[in-house]
Coordinates of C-alpha atoms in Angstrom, one line a residue:
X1 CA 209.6 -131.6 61.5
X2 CA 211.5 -129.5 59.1
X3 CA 213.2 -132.3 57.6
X4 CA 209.9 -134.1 57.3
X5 CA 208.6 -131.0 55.4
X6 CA 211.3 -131.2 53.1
X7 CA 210.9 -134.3 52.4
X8 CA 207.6 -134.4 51.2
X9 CA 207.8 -131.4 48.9
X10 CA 210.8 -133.1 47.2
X11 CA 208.1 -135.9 46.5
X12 CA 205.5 -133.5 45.4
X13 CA 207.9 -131.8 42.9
X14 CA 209.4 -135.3 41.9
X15 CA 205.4 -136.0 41.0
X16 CA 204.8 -132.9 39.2
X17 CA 207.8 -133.3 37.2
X18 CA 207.0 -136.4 36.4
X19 CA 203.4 -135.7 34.9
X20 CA 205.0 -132.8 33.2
X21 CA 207.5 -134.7 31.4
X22 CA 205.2 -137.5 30.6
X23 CA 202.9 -135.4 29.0
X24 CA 205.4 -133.5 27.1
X25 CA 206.1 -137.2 25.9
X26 CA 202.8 -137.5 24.4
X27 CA 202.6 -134.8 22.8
X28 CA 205.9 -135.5 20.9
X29 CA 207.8 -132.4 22.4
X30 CA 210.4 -133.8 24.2
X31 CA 212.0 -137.0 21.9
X32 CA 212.1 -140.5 24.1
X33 CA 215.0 -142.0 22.5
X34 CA 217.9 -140.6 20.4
X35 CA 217.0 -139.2 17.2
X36 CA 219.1 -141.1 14.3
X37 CA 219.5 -139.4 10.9
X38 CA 220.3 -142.7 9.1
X39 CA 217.5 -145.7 10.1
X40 CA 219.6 -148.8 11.0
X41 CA 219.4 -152.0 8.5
X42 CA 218.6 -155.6 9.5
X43 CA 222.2 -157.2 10.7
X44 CA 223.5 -153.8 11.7
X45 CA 224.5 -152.4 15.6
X46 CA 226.2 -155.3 17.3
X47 CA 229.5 -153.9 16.0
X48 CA 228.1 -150.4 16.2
X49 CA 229.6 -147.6 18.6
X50 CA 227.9 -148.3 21.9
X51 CA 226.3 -144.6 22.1
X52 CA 224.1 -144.9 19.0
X53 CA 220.4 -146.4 19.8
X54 CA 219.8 -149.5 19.1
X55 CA 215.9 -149.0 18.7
X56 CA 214.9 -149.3 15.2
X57 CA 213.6 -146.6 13.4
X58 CA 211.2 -146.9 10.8
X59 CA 211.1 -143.9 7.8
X60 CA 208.3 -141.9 7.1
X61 CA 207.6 -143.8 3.6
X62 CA 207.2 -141.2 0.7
X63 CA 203.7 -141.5 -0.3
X64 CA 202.8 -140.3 -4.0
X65 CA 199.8 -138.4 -4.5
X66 CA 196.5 -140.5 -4.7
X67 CA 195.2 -141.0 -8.1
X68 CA 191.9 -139.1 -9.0
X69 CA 188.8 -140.5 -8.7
X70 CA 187.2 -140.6 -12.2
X71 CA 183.6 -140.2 -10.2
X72 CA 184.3 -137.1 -7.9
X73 CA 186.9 -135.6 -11.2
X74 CA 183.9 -135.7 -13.2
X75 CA 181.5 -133.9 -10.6
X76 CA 184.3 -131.5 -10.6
X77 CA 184.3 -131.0 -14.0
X78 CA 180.3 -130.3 -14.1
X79 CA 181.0 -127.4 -12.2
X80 CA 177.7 -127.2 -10.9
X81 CA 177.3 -123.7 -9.4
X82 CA 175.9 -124.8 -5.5
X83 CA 178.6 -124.3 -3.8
X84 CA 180.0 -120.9 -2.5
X85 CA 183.7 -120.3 -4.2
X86 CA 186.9 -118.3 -3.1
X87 CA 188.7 -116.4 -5.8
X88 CA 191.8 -114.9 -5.6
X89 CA 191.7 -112.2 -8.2
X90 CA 192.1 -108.9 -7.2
X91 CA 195.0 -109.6 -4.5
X92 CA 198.3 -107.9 -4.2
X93 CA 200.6 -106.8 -2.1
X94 CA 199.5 -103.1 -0.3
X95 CA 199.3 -100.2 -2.3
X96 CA 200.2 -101.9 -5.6
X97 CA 197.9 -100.6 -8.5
X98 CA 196.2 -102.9 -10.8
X99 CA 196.6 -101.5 -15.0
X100 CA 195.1 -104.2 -16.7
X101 CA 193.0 -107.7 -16.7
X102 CA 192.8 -110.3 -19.3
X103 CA 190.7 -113.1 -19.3
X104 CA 190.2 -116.2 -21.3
X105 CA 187.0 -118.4 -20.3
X106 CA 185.7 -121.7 -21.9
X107 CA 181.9 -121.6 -22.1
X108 CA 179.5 -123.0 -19.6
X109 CA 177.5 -126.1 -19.5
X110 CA 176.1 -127.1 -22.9
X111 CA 174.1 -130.3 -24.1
X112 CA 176.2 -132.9 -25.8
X113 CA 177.6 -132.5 -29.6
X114 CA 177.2 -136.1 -30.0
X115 CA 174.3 -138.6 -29.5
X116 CA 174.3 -142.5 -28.1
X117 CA 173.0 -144.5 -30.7
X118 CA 169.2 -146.1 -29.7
X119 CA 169.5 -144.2 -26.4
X120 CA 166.8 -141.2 -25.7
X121 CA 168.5 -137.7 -25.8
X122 CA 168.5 -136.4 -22.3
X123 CA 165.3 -133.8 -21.9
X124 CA 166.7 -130.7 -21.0
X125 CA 164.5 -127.7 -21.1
X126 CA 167.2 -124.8 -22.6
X127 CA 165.0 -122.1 -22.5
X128 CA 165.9 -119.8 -19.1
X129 CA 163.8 -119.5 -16.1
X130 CA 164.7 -117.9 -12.6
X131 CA 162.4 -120.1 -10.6
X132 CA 164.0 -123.0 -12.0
X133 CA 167.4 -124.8 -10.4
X134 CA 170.0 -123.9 -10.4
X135 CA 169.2 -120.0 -10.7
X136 CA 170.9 -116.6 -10.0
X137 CA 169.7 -113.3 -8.8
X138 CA 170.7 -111.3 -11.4
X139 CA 169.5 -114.1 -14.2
X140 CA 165.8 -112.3 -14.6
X141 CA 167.5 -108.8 -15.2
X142 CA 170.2 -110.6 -17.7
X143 CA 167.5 -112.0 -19.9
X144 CA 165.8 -108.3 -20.3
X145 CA 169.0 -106.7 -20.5
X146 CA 169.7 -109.1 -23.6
X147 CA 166.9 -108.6 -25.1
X148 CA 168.0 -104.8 -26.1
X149 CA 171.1 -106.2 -27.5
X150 CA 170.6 -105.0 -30.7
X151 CA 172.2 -101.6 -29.9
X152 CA 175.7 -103.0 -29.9
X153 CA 177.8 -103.3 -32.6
X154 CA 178.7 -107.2 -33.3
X155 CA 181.3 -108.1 -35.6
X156 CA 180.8 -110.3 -39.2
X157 CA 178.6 -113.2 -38.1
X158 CA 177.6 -112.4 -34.7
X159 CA 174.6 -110.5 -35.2
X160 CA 172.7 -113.8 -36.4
X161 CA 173.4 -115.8 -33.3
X162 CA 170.7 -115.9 -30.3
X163 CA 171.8 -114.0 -27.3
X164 CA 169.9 -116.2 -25.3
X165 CA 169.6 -120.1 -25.0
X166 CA 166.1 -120.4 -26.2
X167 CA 164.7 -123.9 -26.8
X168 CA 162.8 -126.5 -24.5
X169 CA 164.5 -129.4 -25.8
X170 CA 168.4 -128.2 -26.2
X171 CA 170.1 -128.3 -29.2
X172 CA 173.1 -130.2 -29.4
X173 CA 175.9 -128.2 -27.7
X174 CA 173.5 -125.4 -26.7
X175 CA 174.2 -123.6 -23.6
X176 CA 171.8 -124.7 -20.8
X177 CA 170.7 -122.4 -18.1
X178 CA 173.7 -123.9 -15.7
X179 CA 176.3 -122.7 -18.1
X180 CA 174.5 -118.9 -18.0
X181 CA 174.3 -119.2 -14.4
X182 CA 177.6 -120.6 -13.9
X183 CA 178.9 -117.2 -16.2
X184 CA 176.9 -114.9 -13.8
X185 CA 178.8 -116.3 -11.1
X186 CA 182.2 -115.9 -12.6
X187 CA 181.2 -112.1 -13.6
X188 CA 179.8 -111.4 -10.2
X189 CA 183.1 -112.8 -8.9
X190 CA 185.5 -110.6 -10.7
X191 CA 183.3 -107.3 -9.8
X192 CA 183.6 -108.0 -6.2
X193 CA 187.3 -108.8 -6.9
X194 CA 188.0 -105.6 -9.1
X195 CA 185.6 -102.9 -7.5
X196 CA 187.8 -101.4 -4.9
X197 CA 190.7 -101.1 -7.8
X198 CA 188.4 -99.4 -9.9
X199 CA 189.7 -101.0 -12.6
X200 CA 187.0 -100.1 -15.1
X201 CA 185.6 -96.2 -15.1
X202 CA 181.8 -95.6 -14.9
X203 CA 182.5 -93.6 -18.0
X204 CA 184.2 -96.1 -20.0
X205 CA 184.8 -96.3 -23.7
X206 CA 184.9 -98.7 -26.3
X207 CA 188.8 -99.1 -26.4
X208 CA 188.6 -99.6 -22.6
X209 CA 186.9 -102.8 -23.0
X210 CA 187.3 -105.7 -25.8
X211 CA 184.8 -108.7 -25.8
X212 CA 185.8 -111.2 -28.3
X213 CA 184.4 -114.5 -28.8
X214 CA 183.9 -117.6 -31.9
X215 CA 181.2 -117.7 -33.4
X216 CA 178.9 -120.4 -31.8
X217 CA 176.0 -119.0 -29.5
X218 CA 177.3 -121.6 -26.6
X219 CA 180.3 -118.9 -26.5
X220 CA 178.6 -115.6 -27.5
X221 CA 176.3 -116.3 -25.0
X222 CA 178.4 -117.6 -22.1
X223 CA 180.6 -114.2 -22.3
X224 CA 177.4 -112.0 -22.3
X225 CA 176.8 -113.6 -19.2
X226 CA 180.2 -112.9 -17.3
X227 CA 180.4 -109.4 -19.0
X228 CA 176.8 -108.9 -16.8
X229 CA 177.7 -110.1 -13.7
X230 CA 180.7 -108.2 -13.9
X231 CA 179.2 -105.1 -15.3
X232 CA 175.6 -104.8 -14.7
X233 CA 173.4 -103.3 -17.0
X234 CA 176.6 -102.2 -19.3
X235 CA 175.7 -99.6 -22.0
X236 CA 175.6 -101.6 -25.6
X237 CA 175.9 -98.8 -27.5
X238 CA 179.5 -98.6 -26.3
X239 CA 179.8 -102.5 -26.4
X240 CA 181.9 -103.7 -29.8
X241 CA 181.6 -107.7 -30.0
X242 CA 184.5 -108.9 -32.2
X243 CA 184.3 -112.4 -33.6
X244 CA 187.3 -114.3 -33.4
X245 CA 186.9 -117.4 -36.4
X246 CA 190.1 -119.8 -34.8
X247 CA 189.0 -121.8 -32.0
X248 CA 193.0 -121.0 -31.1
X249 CA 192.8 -117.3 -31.3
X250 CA 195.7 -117.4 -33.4
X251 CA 194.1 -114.8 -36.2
X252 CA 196.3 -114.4 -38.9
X253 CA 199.0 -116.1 -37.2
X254 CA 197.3 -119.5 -37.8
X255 CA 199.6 -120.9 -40.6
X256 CA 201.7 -123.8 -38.6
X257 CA 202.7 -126.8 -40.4
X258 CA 204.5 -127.8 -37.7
X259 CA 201.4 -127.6 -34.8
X260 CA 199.8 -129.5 -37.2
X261 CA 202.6 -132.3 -37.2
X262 CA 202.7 -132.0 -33.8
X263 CA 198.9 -132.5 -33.1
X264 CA 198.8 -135.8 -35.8
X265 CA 201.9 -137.4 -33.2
X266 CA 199.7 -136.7 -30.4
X267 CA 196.6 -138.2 -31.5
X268 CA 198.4 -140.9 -32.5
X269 CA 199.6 -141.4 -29.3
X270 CA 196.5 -141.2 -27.9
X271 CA 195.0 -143.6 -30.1
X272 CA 198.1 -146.4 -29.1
X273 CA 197.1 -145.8 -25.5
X274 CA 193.1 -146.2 -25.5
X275 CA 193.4 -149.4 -28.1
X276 CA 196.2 -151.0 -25.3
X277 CA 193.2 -150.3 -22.2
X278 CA 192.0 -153.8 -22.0
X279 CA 189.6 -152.7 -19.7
X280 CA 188.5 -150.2 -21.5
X281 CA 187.8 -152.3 -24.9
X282 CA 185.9 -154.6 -22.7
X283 CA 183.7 -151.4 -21.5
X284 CA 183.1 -150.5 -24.5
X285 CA 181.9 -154.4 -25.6
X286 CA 179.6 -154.7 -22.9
X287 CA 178.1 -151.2 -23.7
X288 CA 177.4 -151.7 -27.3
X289 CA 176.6 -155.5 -26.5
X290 CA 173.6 -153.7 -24.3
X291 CA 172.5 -151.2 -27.2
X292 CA 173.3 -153.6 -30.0
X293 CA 175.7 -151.9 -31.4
X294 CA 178.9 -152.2 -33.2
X295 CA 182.1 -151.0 -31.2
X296 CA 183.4 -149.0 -33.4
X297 CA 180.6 -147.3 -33.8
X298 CA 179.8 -146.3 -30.1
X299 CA 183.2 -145.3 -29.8
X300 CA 183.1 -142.7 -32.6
X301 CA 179.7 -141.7 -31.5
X302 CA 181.9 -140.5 -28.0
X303 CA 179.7 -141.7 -25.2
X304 CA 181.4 -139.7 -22.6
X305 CA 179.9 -136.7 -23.6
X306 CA 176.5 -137.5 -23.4
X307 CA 177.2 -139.5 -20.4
X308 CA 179.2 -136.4 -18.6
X309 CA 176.0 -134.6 -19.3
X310 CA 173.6 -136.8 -17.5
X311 CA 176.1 -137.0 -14.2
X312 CA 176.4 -133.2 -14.2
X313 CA 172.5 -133.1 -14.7
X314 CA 171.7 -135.6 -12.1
X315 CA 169.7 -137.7 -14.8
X316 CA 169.6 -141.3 -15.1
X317 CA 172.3 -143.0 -17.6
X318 CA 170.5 -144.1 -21.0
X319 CA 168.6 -147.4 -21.5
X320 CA 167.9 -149.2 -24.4
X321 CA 165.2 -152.4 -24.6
X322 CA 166.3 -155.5 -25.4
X323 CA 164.8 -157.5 -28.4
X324 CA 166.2 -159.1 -32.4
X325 CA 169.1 -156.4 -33.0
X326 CA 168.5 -154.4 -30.5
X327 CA 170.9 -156.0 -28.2
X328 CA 170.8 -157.5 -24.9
X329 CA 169.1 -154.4 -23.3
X330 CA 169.4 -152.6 -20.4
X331 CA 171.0 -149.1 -19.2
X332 CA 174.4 -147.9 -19.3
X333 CA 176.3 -147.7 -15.8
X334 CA 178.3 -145.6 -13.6
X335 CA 181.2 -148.2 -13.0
X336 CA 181.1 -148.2 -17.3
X337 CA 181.3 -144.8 -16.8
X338 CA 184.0 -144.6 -14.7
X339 CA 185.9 -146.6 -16.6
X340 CA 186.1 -144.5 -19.9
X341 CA 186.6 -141.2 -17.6
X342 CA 189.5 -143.2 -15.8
X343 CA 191.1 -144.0 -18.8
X344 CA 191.1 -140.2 -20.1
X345 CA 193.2 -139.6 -16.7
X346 CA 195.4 -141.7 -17.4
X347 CA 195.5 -140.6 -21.0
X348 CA 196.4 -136.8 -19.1
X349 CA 199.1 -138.7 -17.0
X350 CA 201.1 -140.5 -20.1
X351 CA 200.5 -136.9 -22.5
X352 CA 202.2 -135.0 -20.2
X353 CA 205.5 -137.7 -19.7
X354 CA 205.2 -137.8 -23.6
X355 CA 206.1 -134.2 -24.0
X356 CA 204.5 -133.8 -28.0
X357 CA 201.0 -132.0 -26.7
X358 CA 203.0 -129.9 -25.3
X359 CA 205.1 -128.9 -28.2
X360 CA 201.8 -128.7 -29.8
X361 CA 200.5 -126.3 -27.3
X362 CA 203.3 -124.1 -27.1
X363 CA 202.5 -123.6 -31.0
X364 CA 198.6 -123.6 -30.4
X365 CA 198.7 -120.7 -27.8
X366 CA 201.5 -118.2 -28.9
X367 CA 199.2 -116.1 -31.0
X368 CA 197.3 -115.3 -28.3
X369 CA 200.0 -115.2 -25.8
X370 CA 201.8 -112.9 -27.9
X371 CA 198.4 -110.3 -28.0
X372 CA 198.2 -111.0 -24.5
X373 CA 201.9 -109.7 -23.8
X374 CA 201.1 -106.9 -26.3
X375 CA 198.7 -105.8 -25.1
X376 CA 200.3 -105.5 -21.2
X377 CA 203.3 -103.8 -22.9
X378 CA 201.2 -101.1 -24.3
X379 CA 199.3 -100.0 -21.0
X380 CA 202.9 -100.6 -18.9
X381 CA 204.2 -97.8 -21.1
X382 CA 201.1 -95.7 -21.0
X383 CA 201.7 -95.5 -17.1
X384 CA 205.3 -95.5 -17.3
X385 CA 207.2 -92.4 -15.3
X386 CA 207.2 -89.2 -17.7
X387 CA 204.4 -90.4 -19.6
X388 CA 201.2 -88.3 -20.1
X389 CA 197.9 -90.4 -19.4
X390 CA 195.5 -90.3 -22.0
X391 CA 192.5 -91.1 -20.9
X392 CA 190.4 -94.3 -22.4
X393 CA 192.9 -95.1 -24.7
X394 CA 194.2 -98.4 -23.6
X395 CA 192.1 -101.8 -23.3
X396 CA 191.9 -102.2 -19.2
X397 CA 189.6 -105.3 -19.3
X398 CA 189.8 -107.8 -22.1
X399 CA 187.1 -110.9 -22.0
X400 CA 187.8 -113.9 -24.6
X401 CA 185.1 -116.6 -24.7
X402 CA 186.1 -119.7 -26.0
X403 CA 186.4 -123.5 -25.9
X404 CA 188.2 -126.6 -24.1
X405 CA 190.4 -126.6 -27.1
X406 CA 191.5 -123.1 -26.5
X407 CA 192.0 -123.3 -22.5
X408 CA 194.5 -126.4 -22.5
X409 CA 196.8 -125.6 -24.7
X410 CA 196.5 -122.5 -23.5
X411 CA 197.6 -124.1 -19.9
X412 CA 199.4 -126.5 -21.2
X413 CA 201.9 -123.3 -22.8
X414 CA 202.2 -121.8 -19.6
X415 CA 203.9 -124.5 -17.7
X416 CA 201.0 -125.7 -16.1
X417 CA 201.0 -129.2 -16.6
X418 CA 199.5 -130.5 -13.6
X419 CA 196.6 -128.2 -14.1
X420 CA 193.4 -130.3 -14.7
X421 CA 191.3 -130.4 -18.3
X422 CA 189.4 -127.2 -18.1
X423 CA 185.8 -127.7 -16.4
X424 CA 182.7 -126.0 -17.4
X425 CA 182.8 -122.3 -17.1
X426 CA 187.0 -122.4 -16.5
X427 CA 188.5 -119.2 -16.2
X428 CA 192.2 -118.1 -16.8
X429 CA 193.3 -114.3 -15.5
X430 CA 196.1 -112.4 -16.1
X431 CA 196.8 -109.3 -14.1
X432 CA 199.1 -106.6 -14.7
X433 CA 200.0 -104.4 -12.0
X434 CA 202.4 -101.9 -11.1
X435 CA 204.2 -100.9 -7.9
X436 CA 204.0 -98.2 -5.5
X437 CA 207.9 -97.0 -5.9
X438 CA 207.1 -97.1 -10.1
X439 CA 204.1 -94.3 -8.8
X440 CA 206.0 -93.0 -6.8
X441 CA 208.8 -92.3 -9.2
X442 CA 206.3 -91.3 -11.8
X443 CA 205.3 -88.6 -9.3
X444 CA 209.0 -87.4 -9.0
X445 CA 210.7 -87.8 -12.3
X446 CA 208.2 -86.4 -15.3
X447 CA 210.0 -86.4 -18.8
X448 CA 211.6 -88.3 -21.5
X449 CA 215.0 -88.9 -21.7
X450 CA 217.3 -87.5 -24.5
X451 CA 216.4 -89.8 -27.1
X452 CA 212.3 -89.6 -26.7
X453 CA 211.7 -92.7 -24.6
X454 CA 210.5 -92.5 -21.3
X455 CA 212.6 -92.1 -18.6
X456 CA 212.7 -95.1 -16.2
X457 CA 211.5 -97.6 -19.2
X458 CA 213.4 -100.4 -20.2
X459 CA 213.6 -101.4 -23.9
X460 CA 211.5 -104.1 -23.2
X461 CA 208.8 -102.1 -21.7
X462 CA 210.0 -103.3 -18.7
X463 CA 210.4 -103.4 -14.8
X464 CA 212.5 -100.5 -14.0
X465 CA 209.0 -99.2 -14.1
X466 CA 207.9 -101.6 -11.8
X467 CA 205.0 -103.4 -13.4
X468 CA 204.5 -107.2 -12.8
X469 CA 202.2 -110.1 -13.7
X470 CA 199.5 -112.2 -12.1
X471 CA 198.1 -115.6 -13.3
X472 CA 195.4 -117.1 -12.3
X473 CA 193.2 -120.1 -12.9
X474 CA 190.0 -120.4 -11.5
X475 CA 190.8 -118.4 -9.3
X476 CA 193.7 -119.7 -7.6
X477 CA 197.1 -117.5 -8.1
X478 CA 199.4 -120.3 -10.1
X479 CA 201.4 -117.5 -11.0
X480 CA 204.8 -119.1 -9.7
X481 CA 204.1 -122.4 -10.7
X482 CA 204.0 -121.1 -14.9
X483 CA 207.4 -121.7 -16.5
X484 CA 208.1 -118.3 -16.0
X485 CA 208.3 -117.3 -13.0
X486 CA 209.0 -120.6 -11.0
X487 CA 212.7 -119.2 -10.4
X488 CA 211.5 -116.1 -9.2
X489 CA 212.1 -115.5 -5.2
X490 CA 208.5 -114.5 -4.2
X491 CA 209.8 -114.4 -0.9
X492 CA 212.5 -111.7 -1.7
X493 CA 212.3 -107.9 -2.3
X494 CA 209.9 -108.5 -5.0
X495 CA 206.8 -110.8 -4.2
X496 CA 205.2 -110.6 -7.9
X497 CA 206.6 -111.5 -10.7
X498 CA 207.8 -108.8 -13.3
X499 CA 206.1 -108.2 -16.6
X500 CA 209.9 -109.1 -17.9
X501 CA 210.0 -112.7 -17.6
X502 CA 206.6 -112.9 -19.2
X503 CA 207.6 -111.0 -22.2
X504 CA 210.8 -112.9 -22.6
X505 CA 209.0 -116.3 -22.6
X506 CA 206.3 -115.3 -25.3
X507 CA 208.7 -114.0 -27.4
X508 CA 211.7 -115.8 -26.6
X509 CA 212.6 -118.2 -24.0
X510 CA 209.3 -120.6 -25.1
X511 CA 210.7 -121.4 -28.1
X512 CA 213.6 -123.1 -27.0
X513 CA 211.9 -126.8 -26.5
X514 CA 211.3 -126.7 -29.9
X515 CA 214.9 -125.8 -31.1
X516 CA 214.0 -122.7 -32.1
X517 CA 214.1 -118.6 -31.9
X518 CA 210.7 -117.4 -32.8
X519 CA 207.1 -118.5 -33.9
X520 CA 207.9 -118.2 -37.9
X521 CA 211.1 -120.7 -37.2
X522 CA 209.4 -123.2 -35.1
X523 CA 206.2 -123.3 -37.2
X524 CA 208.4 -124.2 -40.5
X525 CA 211.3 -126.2 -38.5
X526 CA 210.5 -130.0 -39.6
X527 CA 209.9 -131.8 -36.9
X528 CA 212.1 -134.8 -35.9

């Protein structure tokens, strides 16, 4: 009886074993057959040692990213705010305090800046209303609060532009109610982001806060917008609005001749490309065949514009009736559409393997990177160990408002190649923020050292006192994908990336693609 007993609970734990390790099997934790690190080849293994598997293997294959879809990369480019978004401004390791924010925007949705011949303009009402789509809580306050604008002091031009989109039938490239509300959003975003730093005091002064912008309303207007959903009801008699004339910030560092060189081999190189698109000379054909046009003069009228503007506005592509010169007739389509839009990706892909926009862009945004590093330096050493605050001295919160043109060189400078063209409303952050051991330190060790400096400070300004950078673009931290700080350990002892390496590539370590040791020699090297 005891042997029978036995017996069967050898077969029941034979059974459960076996269900165990079949399962395991399935879900690929225990391996069924020898794992090889080399796959076998066709005609190999009968002369092979007789304790490798013979069961062939086949390799993961390496898949390259798929290529965008021109349809859903241009509904990401509308930017339509009616979707909720995550932002990761404001983030840092514990007890790390944030000095300083900088931020660049491109304006909001506007109506085209060009027109398709013998098509109707699309009807877009400008003028702003909260019970129309898409809307904003705060947009009924914004349009009183603007209407007391006058009490701020606006630099040269400024005070003639309209602080408000305000016609029925837009303008070409006025700012429609989607590009306010698509500001309000972006303001509201970085409040919620920056309110527990406090980075911005309820008694603020005019130093503390610099609002710059060109001088078209589409950008004056889309930075009045973020400046109110980040600061409600702001004070404008404290408000300064200083116009910036260079669409590349570069002030009166604009004198390149060799950006310029640069910019005539890329469009040149753009031009080879688009006139080698087969498909796309066909497009265009077909489309000015419809509208009875010549080719050459659809293209230069840029249909993609007014096109993007219909997709992001949900309106119908243009029509035009058929009849003598009028053409064939008929409307415009998506899959024309998509074609022109595909071959602008493309166009991205080849610029960046072509290397000369680049070169361009590192020209193109110095000026303003160099402010940018400027003005870091300045507040790093107003908090550095030793030194005595002085309160509402230093810019803490710095808004630029300006154009497509501005944002990818601008990205392009930065390392970030991969980034895509700037959409509606795009936003670039830097933060500056310094560590608890630098406060900690500044606690402990007041004073200057023996010859005046502060003690702790670096003659770059630099990160003995613990002060490091964050980048940002819309919203998601590409700080240690920028050229750099891509060698920095984030995983070490220090998981930001010091204010150092950015100051050494603005004024150093950018110029070296071009051969060069500063802005002045690259700008008057000739270009080979």
């Amino acid at each position: 009886m005891l042997a029978r007993n036995r017996f069967i609970l050898l077969v029941v734990v034979g059974a459960v074993l076996a269900i165990v390790s079949l399962s395991l099997q399935f879900l690929h934790l225990i391996p069924t057959t020898p794992v090889s690190e080399e796959p076998s080849s066709q005609g190999q293994g009968q002369g092979q040692g007789q304790g490798k598997s013979r069961k062939r293997v086949i390799p993961v294959p390496h898949t390259e990213p798929p290529e965008p879809d021109p349809i859903s990369e241009a509904y990401g480019y509308c930017n339509t705010p009616n979707h909720s978004e995550q932002a990761w401004e404001g983030h840092s390791p514990v007890d790390y305090k944030l000095l300083s924010v900088q931020v660049m925007i491109r304006h909001g949705d506007r109506y085209p800046l060009y027109a398709i011949p013998r098509t109707k303009r699309p009807a877009i009402d400008c003028t702003l209303s909260p019970k129309r789509k898409p809307s904003h809580p705060q947009l009924s306050s914004f349009i009183g609060h603007m209407a007391q604008g006058g009490r701020a002091l606006w630099e040269g031009t400024l005070s003639s532009l309209p602080r408000l989109p305000n016609h029925n039938a837009c303008e070409m490239g006025e700012l429609t109610q989607t590009g306010v509300v698509q500001h309000l959003r972006n303001g509201q975003l970085l409040r919620q982001a920056y309110k527990r730093h406090k980075l911005l005091p309820a008694d603020w002064t005019t130093k503390q806060l610099w609002v710059e912008t060109t001088g078209k309303s589409r950008t004056l207007q889309s930075g009045m917008a973020l400046l109110y959903g980040f600061l409600p009801d702001f004070d404008w008699s404290r408000l300064t609005v200083h116009h910036q004339w260079s669409t590349l910030f570069c002030g009166s560092a604009c004198d390149c001749p060799a950006r310029n060189r640069y910019l005539e081999e890329e469009q040149r190189r753009q031009y080879r490309l688009r006139v080698a698109d087969a498909e796309l000379e066909r497009t265009y054909a077909d489309m000015a065949r419809i509208l009875g046009l010549p080719p050459r003069q659809l293209r230069a009228a840029n249909p993609i514009d007014s096109l993007l503007c219909h997709l992001c506005h949900g309106l119908s592509f243009p029509c035009a009736a058929a009849g003598g010169a009028a053409g064939d007739g008929g409307c415009l389509t998506l899959a024309q559409f998509a074609v022109i839009r595909r071959q602008q990706l493309d166009d991205e892909t080849d610029r960046r393997k072509a290397g000369m926009y680049h070169r361009y862009a590192l020209l193109a945004a110095h000026p303003y990177l160099n402010r940018t590093a400027n003005k870091m330096e300045r507040v790093a050493r107003a908090s550095a160990p030793g030194r005595k605050a002085r309160a509402g001295r230093e810019e803490v919160f710095s808004l630029y408002s300006a154009h497509d043109v501005t944002v990818a060189p601008l990205l392009s400078a930065l390392g970030l190649e991969e980034a895509r063209f700037p959409r509606f409303a795009a936003r670039v952050v830097f933060e500056l923020w310094k560590s608890p051991s630098a406060t900690k330190v500044q606690r402990e060790e007041p004073g200057q050292d023996d010859a005046g400096g502060v003690k702790g400070e670096s003659s770059k300004g630099g990160n003995e006192g613990g002060v490091f950078v964050r980048v940002l673009y819309n919203g998601e931290d590409v700080t240690f994908r920028t050229a750099f700080c891509r060698s920095h350990d984030r995983h070490g002892a220090q998981p930001l990336c010091p204010l150092d390496n950015f100051l050494s590539f603005v004024r150093k370590d950018m110029f070296s693609v071009l051969n060069a040791i500063s802005y002045h020699d690259a700008c008057n090297r000739r270009t080979g």
